[in-house]
Short mmCIF file of C-alpha atoms in Angstrom, two decimals:
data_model
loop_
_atom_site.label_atom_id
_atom_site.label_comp_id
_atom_site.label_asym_id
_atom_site.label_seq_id
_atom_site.Cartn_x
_atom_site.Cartn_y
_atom_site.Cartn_z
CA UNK D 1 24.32 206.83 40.38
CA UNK D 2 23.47 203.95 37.66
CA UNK D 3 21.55 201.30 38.90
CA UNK D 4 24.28 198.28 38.32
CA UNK D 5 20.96 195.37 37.96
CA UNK D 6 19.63 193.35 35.74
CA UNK D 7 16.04 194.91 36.23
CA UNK D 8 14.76 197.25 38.71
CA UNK D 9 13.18 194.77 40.86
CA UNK D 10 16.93 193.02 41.40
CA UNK D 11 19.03 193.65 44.45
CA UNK D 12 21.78 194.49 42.02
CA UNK D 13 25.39 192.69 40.67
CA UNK D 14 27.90 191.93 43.45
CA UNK D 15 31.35 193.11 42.46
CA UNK D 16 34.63 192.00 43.93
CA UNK D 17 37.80 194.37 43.87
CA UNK D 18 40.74 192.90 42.01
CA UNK D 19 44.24 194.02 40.83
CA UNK D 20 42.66 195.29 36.98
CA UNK D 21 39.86 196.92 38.72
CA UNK D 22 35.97 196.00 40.23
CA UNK D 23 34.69 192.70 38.44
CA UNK D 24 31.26 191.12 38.61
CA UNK D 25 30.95 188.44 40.82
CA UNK D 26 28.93 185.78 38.59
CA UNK D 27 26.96 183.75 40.60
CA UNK D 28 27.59 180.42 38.62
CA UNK D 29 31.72 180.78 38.86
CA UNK D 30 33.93 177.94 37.77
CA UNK D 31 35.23 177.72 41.39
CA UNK D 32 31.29 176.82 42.25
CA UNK D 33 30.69 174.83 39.28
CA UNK D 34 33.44 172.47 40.35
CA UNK D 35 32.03 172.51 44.26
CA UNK D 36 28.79 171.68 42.64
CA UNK D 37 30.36 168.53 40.78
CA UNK D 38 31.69 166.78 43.34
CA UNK D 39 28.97 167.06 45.34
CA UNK D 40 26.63 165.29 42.64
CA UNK D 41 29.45 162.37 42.96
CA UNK D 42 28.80 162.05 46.46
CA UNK D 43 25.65 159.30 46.92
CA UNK D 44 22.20 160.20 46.89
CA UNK D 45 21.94 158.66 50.32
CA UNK D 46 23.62 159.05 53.66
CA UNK D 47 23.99 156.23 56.29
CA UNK D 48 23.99 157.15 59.84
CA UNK D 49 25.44 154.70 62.35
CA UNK D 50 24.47 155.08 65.90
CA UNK D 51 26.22 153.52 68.65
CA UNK D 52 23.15 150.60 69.22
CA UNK D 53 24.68 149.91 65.51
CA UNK D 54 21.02 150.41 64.00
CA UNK D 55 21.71 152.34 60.58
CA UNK D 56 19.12 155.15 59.22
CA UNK D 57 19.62 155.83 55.84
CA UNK D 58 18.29 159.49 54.84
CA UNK D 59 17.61 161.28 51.56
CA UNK D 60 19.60 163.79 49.95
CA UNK D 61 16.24 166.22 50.61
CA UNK D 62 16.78 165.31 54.38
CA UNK D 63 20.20 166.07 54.63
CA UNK D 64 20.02 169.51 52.80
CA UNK D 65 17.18 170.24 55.09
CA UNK D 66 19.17 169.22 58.29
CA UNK D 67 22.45 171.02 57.35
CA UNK D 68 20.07 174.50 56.90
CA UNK D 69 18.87 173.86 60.19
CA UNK D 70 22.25 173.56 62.06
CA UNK D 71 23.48 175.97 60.10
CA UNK D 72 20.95 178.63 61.06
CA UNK D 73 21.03 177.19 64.64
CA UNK D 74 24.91 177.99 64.60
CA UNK D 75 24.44 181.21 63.71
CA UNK D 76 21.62 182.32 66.34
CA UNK D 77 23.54 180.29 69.16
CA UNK D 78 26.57 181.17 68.40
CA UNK D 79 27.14 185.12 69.93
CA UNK D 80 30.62 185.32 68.15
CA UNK D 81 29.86 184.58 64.78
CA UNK D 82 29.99 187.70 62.44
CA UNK D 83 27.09 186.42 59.95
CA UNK D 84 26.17 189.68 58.21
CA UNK D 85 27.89 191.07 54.62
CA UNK D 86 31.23 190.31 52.73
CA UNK D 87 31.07 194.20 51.39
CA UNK D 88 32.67 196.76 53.30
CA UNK D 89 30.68 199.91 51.94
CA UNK D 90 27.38 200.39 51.81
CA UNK D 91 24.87 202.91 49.77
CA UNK D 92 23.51 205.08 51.92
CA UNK D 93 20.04 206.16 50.61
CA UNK D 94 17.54 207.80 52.34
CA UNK D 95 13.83 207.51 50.93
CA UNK D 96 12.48 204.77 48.21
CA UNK D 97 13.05 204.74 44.98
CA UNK D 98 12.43 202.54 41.88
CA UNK D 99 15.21 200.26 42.58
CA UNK D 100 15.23 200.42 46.14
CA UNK D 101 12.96 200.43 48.90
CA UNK D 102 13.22 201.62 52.30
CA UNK D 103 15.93 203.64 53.45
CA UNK D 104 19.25 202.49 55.01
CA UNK D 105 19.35 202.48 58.63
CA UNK D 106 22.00 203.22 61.31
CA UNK D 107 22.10 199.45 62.46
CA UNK D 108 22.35 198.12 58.58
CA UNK D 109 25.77 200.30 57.85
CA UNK D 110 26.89 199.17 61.45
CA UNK D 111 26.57 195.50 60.47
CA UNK D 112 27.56 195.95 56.73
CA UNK D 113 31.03 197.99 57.22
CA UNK D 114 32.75 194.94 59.12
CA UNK D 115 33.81 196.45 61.90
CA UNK D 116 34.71 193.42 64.00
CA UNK D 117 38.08 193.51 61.13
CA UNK D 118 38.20 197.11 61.41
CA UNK D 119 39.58 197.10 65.49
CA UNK D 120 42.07 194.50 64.42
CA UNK D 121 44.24 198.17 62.52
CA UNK D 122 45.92 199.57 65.06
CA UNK D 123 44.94 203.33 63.07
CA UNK D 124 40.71 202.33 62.71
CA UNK D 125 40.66 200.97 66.63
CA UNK D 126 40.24 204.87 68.22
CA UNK D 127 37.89 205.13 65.24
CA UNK D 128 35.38 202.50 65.97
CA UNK D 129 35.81 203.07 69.86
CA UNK D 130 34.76 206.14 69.82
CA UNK D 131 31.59 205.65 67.40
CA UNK D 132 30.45 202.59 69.73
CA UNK D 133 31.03 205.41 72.79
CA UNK D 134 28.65 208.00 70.62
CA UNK D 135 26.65 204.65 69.88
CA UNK D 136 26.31 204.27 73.58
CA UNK D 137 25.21 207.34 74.85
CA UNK D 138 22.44 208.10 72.48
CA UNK D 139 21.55 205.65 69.87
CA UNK D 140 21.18 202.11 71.38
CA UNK D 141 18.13 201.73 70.97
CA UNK D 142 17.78 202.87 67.90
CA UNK D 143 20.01 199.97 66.79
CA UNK D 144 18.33 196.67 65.55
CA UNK D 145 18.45 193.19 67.22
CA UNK D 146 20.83 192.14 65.25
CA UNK D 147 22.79 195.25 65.22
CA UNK D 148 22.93 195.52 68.91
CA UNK D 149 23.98 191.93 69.27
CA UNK D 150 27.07 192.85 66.52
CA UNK D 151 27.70 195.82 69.29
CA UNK D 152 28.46 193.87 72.24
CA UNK D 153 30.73 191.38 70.43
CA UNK D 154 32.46 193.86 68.95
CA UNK D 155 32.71 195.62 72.51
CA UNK D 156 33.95 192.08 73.53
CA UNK D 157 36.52 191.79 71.23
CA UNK D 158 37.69 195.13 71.76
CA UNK D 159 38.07 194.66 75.29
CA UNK D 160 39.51 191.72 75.07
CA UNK D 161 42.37 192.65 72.91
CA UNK D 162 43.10 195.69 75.23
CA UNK D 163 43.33 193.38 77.88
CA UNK D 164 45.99 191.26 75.68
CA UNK D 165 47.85 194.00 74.49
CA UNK D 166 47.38 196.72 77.01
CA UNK D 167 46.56 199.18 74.51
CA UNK D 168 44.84 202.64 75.34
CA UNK D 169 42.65 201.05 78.44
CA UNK D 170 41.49 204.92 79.47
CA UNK D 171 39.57 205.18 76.31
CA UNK D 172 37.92 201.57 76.73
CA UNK D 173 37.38 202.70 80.57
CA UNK D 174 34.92 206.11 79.25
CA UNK D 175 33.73 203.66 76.68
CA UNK D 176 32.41 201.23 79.17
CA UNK D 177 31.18 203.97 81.84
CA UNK D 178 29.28 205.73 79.85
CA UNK D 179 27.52 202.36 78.45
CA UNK D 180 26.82 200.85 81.80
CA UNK D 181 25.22 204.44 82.50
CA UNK D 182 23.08 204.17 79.74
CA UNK D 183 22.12 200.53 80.25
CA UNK D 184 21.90 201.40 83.89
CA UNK D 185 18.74 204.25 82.75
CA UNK D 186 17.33 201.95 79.97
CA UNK D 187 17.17 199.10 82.60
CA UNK D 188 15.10 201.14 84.91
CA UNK D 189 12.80 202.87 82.48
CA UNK D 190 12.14 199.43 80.62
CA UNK D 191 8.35 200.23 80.33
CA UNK D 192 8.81 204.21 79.13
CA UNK D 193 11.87 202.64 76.74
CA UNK D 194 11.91 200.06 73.41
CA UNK D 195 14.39 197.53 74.12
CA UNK D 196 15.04 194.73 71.64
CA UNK D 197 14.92 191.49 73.74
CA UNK D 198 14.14 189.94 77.12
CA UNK D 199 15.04 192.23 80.02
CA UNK D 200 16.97 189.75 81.56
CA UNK D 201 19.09 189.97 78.26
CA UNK D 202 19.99 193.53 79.17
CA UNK D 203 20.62 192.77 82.88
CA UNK D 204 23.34 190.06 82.42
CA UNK D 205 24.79 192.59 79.25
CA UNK D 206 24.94 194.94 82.22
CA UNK D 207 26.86 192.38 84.87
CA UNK D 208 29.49 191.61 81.85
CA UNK D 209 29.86 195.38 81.44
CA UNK D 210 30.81 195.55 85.23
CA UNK D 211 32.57 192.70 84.36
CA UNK D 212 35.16 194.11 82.19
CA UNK D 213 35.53 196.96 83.90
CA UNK D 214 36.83 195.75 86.76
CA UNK D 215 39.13 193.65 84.63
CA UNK D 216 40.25 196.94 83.27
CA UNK D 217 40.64 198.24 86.95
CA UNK D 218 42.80 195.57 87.72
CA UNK D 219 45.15 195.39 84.42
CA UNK D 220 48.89 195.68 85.10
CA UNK D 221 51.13 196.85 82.60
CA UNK D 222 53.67 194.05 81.02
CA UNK D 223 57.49 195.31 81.73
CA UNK D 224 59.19 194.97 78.89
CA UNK D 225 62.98 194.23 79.59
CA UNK D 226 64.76 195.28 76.79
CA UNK D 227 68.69 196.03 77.10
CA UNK D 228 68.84 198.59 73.96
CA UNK D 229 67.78 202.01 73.70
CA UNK D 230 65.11 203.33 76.03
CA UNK D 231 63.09 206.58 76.12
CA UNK D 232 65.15 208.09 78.55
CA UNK D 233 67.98 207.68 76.71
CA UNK D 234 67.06 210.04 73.89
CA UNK D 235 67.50 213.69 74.12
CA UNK D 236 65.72 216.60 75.67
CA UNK D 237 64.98 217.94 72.65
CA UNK D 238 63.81 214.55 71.23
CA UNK D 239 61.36 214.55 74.28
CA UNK D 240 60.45 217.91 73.83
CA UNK D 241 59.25 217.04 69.93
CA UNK D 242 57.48 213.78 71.20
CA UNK D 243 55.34 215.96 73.47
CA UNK D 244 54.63 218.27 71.09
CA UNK D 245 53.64 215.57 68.77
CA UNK D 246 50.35 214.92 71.34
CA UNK D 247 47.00 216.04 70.90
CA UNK D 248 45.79 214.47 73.81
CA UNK D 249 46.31 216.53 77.39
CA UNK D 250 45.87 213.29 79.14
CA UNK D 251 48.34 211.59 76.76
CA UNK D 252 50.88 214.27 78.00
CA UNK D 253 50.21 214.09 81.67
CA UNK D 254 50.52 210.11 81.57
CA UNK D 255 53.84 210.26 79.89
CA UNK D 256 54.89 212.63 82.43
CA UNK D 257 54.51 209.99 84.92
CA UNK D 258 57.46 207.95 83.32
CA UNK D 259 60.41 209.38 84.79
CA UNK D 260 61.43 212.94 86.46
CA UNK D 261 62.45 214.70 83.12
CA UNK D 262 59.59 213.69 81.35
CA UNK D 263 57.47 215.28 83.82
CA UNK D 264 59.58 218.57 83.91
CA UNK D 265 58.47 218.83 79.36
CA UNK D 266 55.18 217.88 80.11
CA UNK D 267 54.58 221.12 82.82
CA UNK D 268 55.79 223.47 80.00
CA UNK D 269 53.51 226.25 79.83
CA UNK D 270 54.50 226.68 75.97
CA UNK D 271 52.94 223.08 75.28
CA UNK D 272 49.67 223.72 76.98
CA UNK D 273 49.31 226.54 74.95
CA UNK D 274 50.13 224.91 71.74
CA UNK D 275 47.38 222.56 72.80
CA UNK D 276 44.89 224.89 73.50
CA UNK D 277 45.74 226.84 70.26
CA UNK D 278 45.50 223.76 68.39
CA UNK D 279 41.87 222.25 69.79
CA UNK D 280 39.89 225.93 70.77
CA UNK D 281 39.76 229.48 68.89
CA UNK D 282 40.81 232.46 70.54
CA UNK D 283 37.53 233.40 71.27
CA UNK D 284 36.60 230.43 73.29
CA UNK D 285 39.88 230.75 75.40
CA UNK D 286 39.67 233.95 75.60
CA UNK D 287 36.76 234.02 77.73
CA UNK D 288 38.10 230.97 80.18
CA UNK D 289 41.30 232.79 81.26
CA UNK D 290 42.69 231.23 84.67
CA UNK D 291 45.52 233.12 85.89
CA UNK D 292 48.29 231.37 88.01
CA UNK D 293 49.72 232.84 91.26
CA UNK D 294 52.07 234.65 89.48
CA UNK D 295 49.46 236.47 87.25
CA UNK D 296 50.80 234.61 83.95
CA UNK D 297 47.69 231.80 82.20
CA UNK D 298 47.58 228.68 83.74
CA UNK D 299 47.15 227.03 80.04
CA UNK D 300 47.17 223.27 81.60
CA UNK D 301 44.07 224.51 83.71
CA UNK D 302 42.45 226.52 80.95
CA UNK D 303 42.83 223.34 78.13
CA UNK D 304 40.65 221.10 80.57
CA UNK D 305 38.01 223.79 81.28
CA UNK D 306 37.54 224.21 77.79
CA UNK D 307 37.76 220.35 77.17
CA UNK D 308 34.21 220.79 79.24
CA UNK D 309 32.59 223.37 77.46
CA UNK D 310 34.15 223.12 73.75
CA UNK D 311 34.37 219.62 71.63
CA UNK D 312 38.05 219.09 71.03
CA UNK D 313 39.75 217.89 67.17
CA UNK D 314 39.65 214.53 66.86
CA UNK D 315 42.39 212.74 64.94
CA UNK D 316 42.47 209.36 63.57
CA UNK D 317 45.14 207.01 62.00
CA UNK D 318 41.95 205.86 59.24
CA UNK D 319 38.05 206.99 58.74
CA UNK D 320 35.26 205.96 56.93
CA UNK D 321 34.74 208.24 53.71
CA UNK D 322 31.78 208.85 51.71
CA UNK D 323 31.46 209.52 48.41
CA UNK D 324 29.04 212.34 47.35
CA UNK D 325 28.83 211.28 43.79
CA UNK D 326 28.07 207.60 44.28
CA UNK D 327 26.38 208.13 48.05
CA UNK D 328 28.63 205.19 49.32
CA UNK D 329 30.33 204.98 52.53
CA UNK D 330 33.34 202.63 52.61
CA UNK D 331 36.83 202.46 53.94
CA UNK D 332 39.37 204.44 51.62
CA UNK D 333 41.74 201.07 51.35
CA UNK D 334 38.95 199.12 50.18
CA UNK D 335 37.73 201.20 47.77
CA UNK D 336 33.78 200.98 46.19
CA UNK D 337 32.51 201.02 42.11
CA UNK D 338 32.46 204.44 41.81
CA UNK D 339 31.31 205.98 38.70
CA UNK D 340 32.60 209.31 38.50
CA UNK D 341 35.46 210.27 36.29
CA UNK D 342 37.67 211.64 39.13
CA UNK D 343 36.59 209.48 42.33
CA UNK D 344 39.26 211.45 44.67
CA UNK D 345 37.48 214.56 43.75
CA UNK D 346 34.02 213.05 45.34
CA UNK D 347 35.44 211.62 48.83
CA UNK D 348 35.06 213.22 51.86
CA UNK D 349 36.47 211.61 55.29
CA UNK D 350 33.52 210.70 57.58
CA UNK D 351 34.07 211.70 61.79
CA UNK D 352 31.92 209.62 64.24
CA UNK D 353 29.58 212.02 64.62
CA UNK D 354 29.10 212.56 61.22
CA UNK D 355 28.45 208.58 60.61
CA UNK D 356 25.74 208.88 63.23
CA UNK D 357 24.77 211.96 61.69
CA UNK D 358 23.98 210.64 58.16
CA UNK D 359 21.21 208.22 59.67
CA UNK D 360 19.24 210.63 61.20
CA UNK D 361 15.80 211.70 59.24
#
C-alpha cells in the first residue's frame, strides 16, 4: 500500500468519506479558519468575578493553559467519555517499517474501530458481544489501560441498553459470567498476573460485574398489549418456517415456551436435525449418536453434546472486514481509501476470533 504522507517521518493525511469519494482532510479548513477569527476578536484578557467581587484579570497564555488542563482532567475523570479516534478502520501492520514504527496492537484496533457506536446497530450488537466475551476469557490483560477502561464502558453501555430494551439478556448473562470468572482468577493471582491499575480498581470492576448481573437476574419482560395480529395468530406452517429460520437451539427452546403449539414445532425431530446438519459434519455427529427409547436419534440431545465438543457457525447481521490489499480493517458501511482497482475483490469478512487472531505475533 502507498504511503498517503507528506514524508516518511509524517503520521500520514487524514481523509474523510464524502458523497464524490475519500477527500483530504486539510488541517487549515475554512470551517477552522473562521473558528480561528472570531476567537482573535474575543479580548486578549479575561476578567473573572468571584463572589467577594474582587476581579482577576488573566492572560490569553493563562486561559489556553487552564482550558488544556480541564480539558485533559475531563477526559481522565470522566469514565464515559469515548476520547480515542474519529476513524473507524485501522491499518493493521505487524513489524516496523520506514513509515511506521511499532506494530498495531489488539487494544489500539479495540479503541480505534468505535465500538461504543457499533452496539447502538441492532445487526453489529451480537458482533461486539461476543468479541468482548472472547476478550474476556483470554486477552484482558493483554489489553492496554486505556483499552481496558474503553472495555468496561462499553460493557456498561451494553448492559445498560439490554436492561432498557430487554434485548438478548442470555448472551449478556455468559458474557458477564465468564468475565467475573476471569476477574475472579486475575484477582487472586495478582502477584503471578500484570494487571493495569490499582487492585482495588479491579475489585470494585468485579462488585459492578456482580452488580449487573443480578440486575439481569431480576429483569422482567415488558408486556406489550397490542390488539392486532399476534404470533399465535399466524399459521402452523408460518411457525414451522420461523423455527426453521433459527440457528440458535436455545433460541428454539425459548420460543417454545410461548404458547402450547409453539412448543409442539419446536420438539420436531426434523428441526433438530436440520440444526445439527447445519452447525456439525457428519463425521462429528456421527460419532455422538444418542438413541431415544424408541431406538430413533434423539437430535435435540445430540445438537447440545456436540455444542460441547464442536464450535458451532456463527452468524451475524454485520462484521468487521479486512482488506488484504490495503491491510485495513474497517466496517463494510464505512468504507476505507483503498487503492486497489477492484476493492470488493480484496475484502474478506472478519469473525471474532479471527479479529483476536490477527493481533497475535
Amino acid at each position: 500500500m502507498p504511503f498517503l504522507g507528506q514524508d516518511w517521518r509524517s503520521p500520514g493525511w487524514r481523509w474523510v468519506k464524502t458523497e464524490d469519494g475519500w477527500k483530504r482532510c486539510e488541517p487549515f479548513s475554512p470551517a477552522l479558519e473562521d473558528g480561528n477569527n472570531q476567537l482573535n476578536d474575543i479580548s486578549h484578557t479575561v476578567i473573572i468575578t468571584g463572589d467577594d467581587e474582587n476581579e482577576e484579570e488573566y492572560s490569553t497564555e493563562d486561559c489556553e493553559f487552564a482550558a488544556k488542563k480541564r480539558k485533559k482532567d475531563h477526559f481522565r475523570n470522566n469514565t464515559d467519555s469515548q476520547c480515542f479516534y474519529r476513524e473507524k478502520w485501522i491499518y493493521v501492520h505487524k513489524e516496523s517499517t520506514r513509515e511506521r514504527h511499532g506494530y498495531c496492537t489488539l487494544g489500539e484496533a479495540f479503541n480505534r474501530l468505535d465500538f461504543s457506536s457499533a452496539i447502538q446497530d441492532i445487526r453489529r450488537f451480537n458482533y461486539v458481544v461476543k468479541l468482548l466475551q472472547l476478550i474476556a476469557k483470554s486477552q484482558l490483560t493483554s489489553l492496554s489501560g486505556a483499552a481496558q477502561k474503553n472495555y468496561f464502558n462499553i460493557l456498561d453501555k451494553i448492559v445498560q441498553k439490554v436492561l432498557e430494551d430487554q434485548y438478548n439478556p442470555r448472551l449478556i448473562k455468559d458474557l458477564l459470567q465468564d468475565l467475573s470468572s476471569t476477574l475472579c482468577i486475575l484477582i487472586r493471582g495478582v502477584g503471578k498476573s500484570v494487571l493495569v491499575g490499582n487492585i482495588n480498581i479491579w475489585i470494585c470492576r468485579l462488585e459492578t460485574i456482580l452488580l449487573w448481573q443480578q440486575q439481569l437476574k431480576n429483569l422482567q419482560m415488558n408486556k406489550q398489549v397490542n390488539n392486532g395480529l399476534t404470533l399465535s395468530d399466524l399459521p402452523l406452517h408460518m411457525l414451522n418456517n420461523i423455527l426453521y429460520r433459527f440457528s440458535d437451539g436455545w433460541d428454539i427452546i425459548t420460543l417454545g415456551q410461548v404458547t402450547p403449539t409453539l412448543y409442539m414445532l419446536s420438539e420436531d425431530r426434523q428441526l433438530w436435525k436440520k440444526l445439527c446438519q447445519y452447525h456439525f459434519a457428519e463425521k462429528q455427529f456421527c460419532r455422538h449418536l444418542i438413541p431415544s427409547e424408541k431406538g430413533h436419534i434423539d437430535w435435540k440431545l445430540m445438537y447440545f453434546a456436540l455444542q460441547k465438543y464442536y464450535p458451532i457457525k456463527e452468524q451475524y447481521g454485520d462484521t468487521l472486514h479486512f482488506c488484504r490489499h490495503c491491510s485495513i480493517l474497517f466496517w463494510k458501511d464505512t468504507g476505507h481509501p483503498c487503492t486497489a482497482s477492484d476493492p470488493n475483490t480484496c475484502l474478506m469478512p472478519v469473525s471474532p476470533q479471527h479479529f483476536i487472531d490477527l493481533f497475535k505475533f
